[in-house]
XYZ file of C-alpha atoms in Angstrom:
372
model
C 77.654 89.218 -9.524
C 76.594 92.334 -6.694
C 73.513 92.370 -8.540
C 72.625 88.777 -8.640
C 73.997 88.766 -5.640
C 71.050 90.735 -3.093
C 68.516 88.989 -5.101
C 69.277 85.850 -3.809
C 68.821 87.909 -0.997
C 65.489 88.545 -0.791
C 64.913 85.715 -1.870
C 65.869 83.966 0.569
C 63.315 87.366 3.077
C 60.337 86.250 1.017
C 60.453 82.501 1.982
C 57.369 81.455 4.061
C 56.730 78.649 7.635
C 55.562 75.208 5.674
C 54.246 73.859 7.879
C 53.505 70.139 9.119
C 51.215 69.417 12.399
C 51.787 65.200 13.682
C 48.298 64.238 16.245
C 47.201 67.360 15.039
C 43.580 65.953 16.614
C 41.386 68.424 15.706
C 43.243 70.898 14.920
C 44.227 72.884 17.634
C 47.845 73.944 17.293
C 47.158 74.283 13.058
C 44.712 76.701 13.970
C 47.052 78.703 16.261
C 49.600 78.830 13.607
C 47.520 79.495 10.884
C 46.284 82.604 12.937
C 50.043 83.390 13.475
C 50.670 83.494 9.800
C 51.988 79.685 8.975
C 51.099 77.375 6.635
C 50.475 74.380 7.692
C 49.338 71.935 4.556
C 49.746 68.746 6.335
C 47.694 67.303 9.749
C 48.026 64.155 10.308
C 46.061 62.099 13.099
C 45.198 58.313 14.449
C 41.860 59.760 14.350
C 38.853 59.587 12.248
C 36.521 61.364 14.224
C 39.517 64.387 13.533
C 39.073 64.526 9.839
C 36.282 66.459 9.321
C 37.119 69.277 12.289
C 40.760 69.544 10.934
C 39.803 70.402 6.999
C 36.314 72.243 7.679
C 37.872 74.891 9.898
C 41.434 74.997 8.446
C 43.698 75.259 4.915
C 45.455 72.216 4.687
C 45.055 68.171 3.987
C 44.317 65.282 6.790
C 45.862 61.762 6.624
C 44.226 59.647 9.312
C 47.532 57.018 10.061
C 48.888 56.497 12.877
C 52.201 57.825 12.600
C 53.876 54.610 13.700
C 53.541 53.475 9.715
C 53.675 56.428 8.296
C 56.690 57.443 5.863
C 58.912 60.082 5.182
C 57.814 60.592 1.580
C 53.820 61.325 3.018
C 55.226 63.850 4.791
C 58.547 65.590 2.526
C 56.088 65.178 -0.399
C 53.523 68.265 2.096
C 56.288 69.921 2.110
C 57.313 73.703 -0.758
C 60.964 73.375 -2.024
C 61.547 76.935 -1.301
C 60.113 77.182 2.098
C 60.960 76.871 4.909
C 60.360 73.254 6.940
C 58.929 73.791 9.874
C 57.426 69.896 11.299
C 54.728 70.521 14.609
C 53.365 68.434 17.147
C 51.789 67.112 20.670
C 52.115 63.636 21.528
C 49.256 62.257 22.749
C 50.120 63.266 26.260
C 47.625 61.069 28.615
C 51.037 58.576 28.963
C 52.794 61.485 30.868
C 50.159 63.126 31.865
C 48.657 63.753 36.237
C 45.494 62.091 36.677
C 46.672 58.847 34.268
C 48.621 57.218 37.697
C 48.968 54.169 35.878
C 51.130 54.701 32.903
C 53.844 53.574 32.300
C 56.668 52.689 29.600
C 54.681 49.676 28.316
C 51.496 52.387 27.136
C 53.516 52.171 23.799
C 52.220 56.191 23.650
C 55.497 56.458 25.915
C 57.261 55.696 22.738
C 55.487 58.518 20.841
C 58.205 60.870 20.979
C 60.619 58.391 18.466
C 58.996 58.730 15.435
C 58.672 62.245 16.435
C 62.379 61.869 15.759
C 62.676 59.389 12.878
C 61.292 62.035 10.658
C 63.489 64.729 12.875
C 65.845 63.179 11.340
C 64.970 61.916 7.890
C 63.631 65.443 7.103
C 65.519 67.428 8.214
C 63.191 70.717 9.020
C 64.836 74.236 10.034
C 62.133 73.582 12.049
C 60.850 73.129 15.037
C 57.835 72.426 17.559
C 56.198 70.912 20.132
C 54.254 70.857 22.552
C 53.073 68.421 25.664
C 52.568 68.071 29.610
C 55.165 69.319 31.714
C 54.977 65.836 33.230
C 57.731 64.901 30.215
C 59.704 66.958 30.820
C 61.058 64.658 33.500
C 60.821 61.070 31.235
C 63.894 59.181 29.808
C 62.189 59.826 26.339
C 62.173 63.747 26.162
C 65.922 63.739 26.819
C 66.576 61.259 24.385
C 64.484 63.354 21.815
C 66.012 67.166 23.156
C 69.429 64.617 22.762
C 68.690 64.565 19.007
C 67.432 67.405 17.739
C 71.502 68.556 19.113
C 72.555 66.387 17.549
C 71.486 67.333 14.508
C 72.193 70.813 15.182
C 69.166 72.371 16.219
C 69.321 75.370 18.757
C 67.155 74.388 21.636
C 64.686 75.951 24.378
C 62.134 74.691 25.968
C 59.456 75.791 28.900
C 56.262 74.788 31.422
C 53.860 78.110 30.433
C 50.471 78.931 32.714
C 48.244 79.351 29.291
C 46.481 81.535 30.906
C 49.354 84.273 30.891
C 48.867 83.952 27.470
C 45.450 84.597 26.915
C 43.584 81.513 27.547
C 40.747 80.911 29.866
C 42.002 78.876 31.644
C 44.871 77.996 33.899
C 46.529 74.879 31.896
C 50.718 74.687 32.225
C 52.525 72.662 29.257
C 55.953 71.827 28.041
C 56.935 74.178 25.042
C 59.549 73.352 23.335
C 61.559 75.139 20.073
C 63.651 73.855 18.013
C 65.794 75.927 14.779
C 68.926 75.028 12.926
C 69.070 78.593 11.114
C 70.013 80.014 14.905
C 68.856 80.905 18.001
C 65.187 80.490 19.048
C 62.893 80.912 22.302
C 59.143 80.919 22.293
C 57.977 85.230 22.919
C 56.975 86.495 26.831
C 53.039 87.348 26.904
C 54.357 91.250 27.426
C 55.541 90.860 23.720
C 52.355 88.990 22.831
C 50.763 91.930 24.600
C 48.229 89.115 26.831
C 46.442 89.617 29.607
C 44.648 86.387 31.510
C 40.975 86.974 30.650
C 38.260 85.392 32.971
C 35.388 82.640 32.277
C 33.021 85.655 32.174
C 35.068 87.605 29.232
C 35.680 84.461 27.995
C 31.850 82.798 28.455
C 29.530 84.536 30.399
C 27.408 86.392 25.949
C 26.752 83.108 25.192
C 22.720 82.471 26.038
C 21.538 80.738 29.281
C 20.640 76.911 29.052
C 19.179 73.888 31.103
C 21.402 70.825 31.943
C 20.308 67.405 29.228
C 20.096 70.240 26.610
C 20.823 71.883 23.762
C 21.180 75.457 22.120
C 18.670 75.625 18.984
C 21.755 78.157 17.248
C 24.264 76.233 18.050
C 23.688 72.646 18.894
C 27.486 72.458 20.320
C 26.406 74.216 23.273
C 25.282 71.527 24.752
C 25.075 69.897 28.128
C 25.179 66.604 30.038
C 21.928 65.433 31.592
C 22.153 65.567 36.161
C 20.747 63.048 37.921
C 18.116 64.160 40.212
C 20.367 63.733 43.627
C 22.892 65.314 41.547
C 20.798 68.000 39.699
C 20.316 68.276 43.981
C 24.294 68.785 44.943
C 24.213 71.828 41.467
C 21.938 73.310 43.570
C 23.919 73.584 47.187
C 27.250 73.924 45.004
C 28.658 77.975 44.916
C 31.297 79.176 42.298
C 35.146 78.316 43.939
C 33.148 76.192 47.237
C 33.376 71.710 47.213
C 31.765 69.057 48.099
C 33.452 69.979 51.319
C 30.361 72.670 52.130
C 27.602 70.654 51.335
C 24.719 67.990 53.616
C 26.434 65.071 54.956
C 23.489 63.969 53.169
C 24.278 64.905 50.870
C 28.416 63.676 50.330
C 29.599 60.504 47.822
C 30.675 57.800 49.451
C 33.809 57.624 48.181
C 34.185 61.033 49.249
C 33.450 60.362 52.904
C 36.810 57.635 53.404
C 40.076 59.479 54.061
C 41.999 58.635 50.878
C 38.525 61.140 48.436
C 39.335 63.658 50.840
C 42.525 65.220 48.944
C 40.202 65.943 45.562
C 37.752 69.237 46.387
C 36.792 69.834 42.778
C 35.272 67.564 42.323
C 31.669 68.337 41.570
C 32.472 72.059 42.389
C 31.806 75.137 40.486
C 33.599 77.349 38.153
C 34.283 81.006 38.671
C 33.449 84.368 36.669
C 36.360 86.746 37.579
C 38.837 83.761 37.341
C 39.951 81.331 34.172
C 38.963 78.295 33.936
C 40.705 74.953 35.535
C 42.512 72.704 32.872
C 40.442 71.605 30.675
C 40.549 67.091 29.975
C 38.455 65.254 28.660
C 35.456 64.645 30.516
C 34.908 68.579 31.220
C 31.677 67.644 29.876
C 30.926 65.909 33.149
C 29.747 67.776 37.049
C 31.302 65.163 39.053
C 34.820 64.715 36.729
C 36.565 68.051 37.707
C 35.026 72.088 38.442
C 33.346 72.222 35.586
C 30.031 73.259 36.787
C 29.048 76.343 35.270
C 29.421 79.500 38.013
C 25.341 80.491 38.073
C 23.331 77.818 35.588
C 22.079 74.809 36.955
C 24.895 72.358 34.671
C 27.865 71.992 33.824
C 28.936 73.699 30.706
C 28.866 72.365 27.120
C 30.347 71.494 24.916
C 31.094 75.063 22.921
C 31.882 76.245 26.602
C 34.920 73.661 27.100
C 35.931 75.018 23.532
C 36.157 78.019 23.830
C 38.162 77.944 27.019
C 40.649 76.580 24.690
C 40.750 78.857 23.274
C 39.455 77.587 19.920
C 36.335 80.342 17.576
C 33.342 80.232 18.907
C 31.889 79.395 15.243
C 34.629 76.220 14.996
C 33.237 73.650 13.628
C 32.984 69.597 14.969
C 31.276 67.885 13.248
C 29.407 67.946 10.390
C 25.792 70.034 10.119
C 22.667 67.963 11.219
C 25.280 64.914 12.536
C 24.055 63.712 16.220
C 26.415 65.372 18.442
C 29.045 62.332 21.032
C 29.149 64.741 24.531
C 31.874 61.930 24.494
C 33.860 62.184 21.831
C 33.289 65.794 21.420
C 34.302 66.475 24.008
C 38.214 64.039 23.811
C 38.657 65.670 21.501
C 37.995 69.036 22.578
C 40.659 67.837 26.044
C 42.644 66.653 23.927
C 43.645 70.149 21.891
C 47.226 72.491 21.955
C 44.399 75.955 23.500
C 44.687 78.161 19.544
C 45.909 80.938 20.961
C 48.878 79.083 22.814
C 48.837 77.586 19.121
C 49.258 81.233 17.148
C 51.813 82.135 20.224
C 54.398 79.299 19.069
C 53.859 80.225 15.347
C 53.870 84.019 16.251
C 57.344 83.125 17.954
C 58.137 81.045 15.032
C 57.744 84.160 12.071
C 59.703 86.764 14.550
C 62.904 84.556 14.156
C 63.182 83.347 11.287
C 62.709 87.265 10.285
C 65.023 88.330 12.513
C 67.428 84.964 11.197
C 66.777 86.267 7.569
C 67.928 90.521 8.698
C 71.469 88.702 10.084
C 71.707 87.005 7.512
C 70.989 89.980 5.529
C 72.859 92.222 6.980
C 75.486 89.706 6.499
C 75.404 89.235 3.618
C 75.284 92.230 2.622
C 78.746 92.772 4.211
C 80.020 89.989 1.983
C 78.835 91.511 -0.820
C 80.193 95.556 0.334
C 83.486 94.429 0.848
C 83.539 91.787 -2.983
């Protein structure tokens, strides 16, 4: 009897984490989880542009479907019978972003967390993780999501983290939630993960120089938007870390001359080499959309540079070879992504938690075996 019990304990210790990634996008969270050692079986997204980058870079299937139309069976069938189930995802964050001042509860994306809760209730995964913008923490729909997890027996933690502290080469504050039915859980700290802030120069300083409106022959994704004549003049007088307030008056955009426009100094700005980049948005490829000017070259950063600043590997594929690259479409995929390194931190935290809880259970069962 004792040998049989010990065999069951060892079998439990060898269980792996198998994940489904809701709202998977181009695969930022999935790629990070995989790098950490999590087995991601399926990604789900409503955007068909996500399918190629998701599947070609990750050993996982892709389901093109809205979560509102998704059945429990379509997800449950992808989990391994004896594995630890992880339900992961980042519901579309534009509704709660500080950049979206017109969002209201009338936007149906506001309520997609309820769909996430539906799958938690019906699948009862062992682990849950969710990443989103910090402003979500102030919304009733988030309180509702957390309360539902607790009612279902999960230990829940959440916190706002600056991704730069984990080695992502950009200042990006995100809300990270972890929940577990196995026991108390926590996110690994930057010191535990042995990471430190990475600068723009460390991240993209070695990429080949290109001109505005051109691309690199060796890497078509290393392409940037063209600049109008006046924007080129603005770029030429912009200094790293400076603002449009440094320009000659004749170059200042009319809207910035108004009192209402004077509070946006970071648009039409250059990055600095020695700091992390600003937050990558879905429009990072445009010089006038934020501090997205290259620190040295007279152009906005390229798609590849934006992807690297989101901590995607340098050769992560976003379009099929030979396919036309649309700045707007690929920029949206990159800007919306969970930084890969943050996904890796989440995955490492979950694996550390499972290891700790398995050891605790193992010790407890061994004591019980000895007492029999």
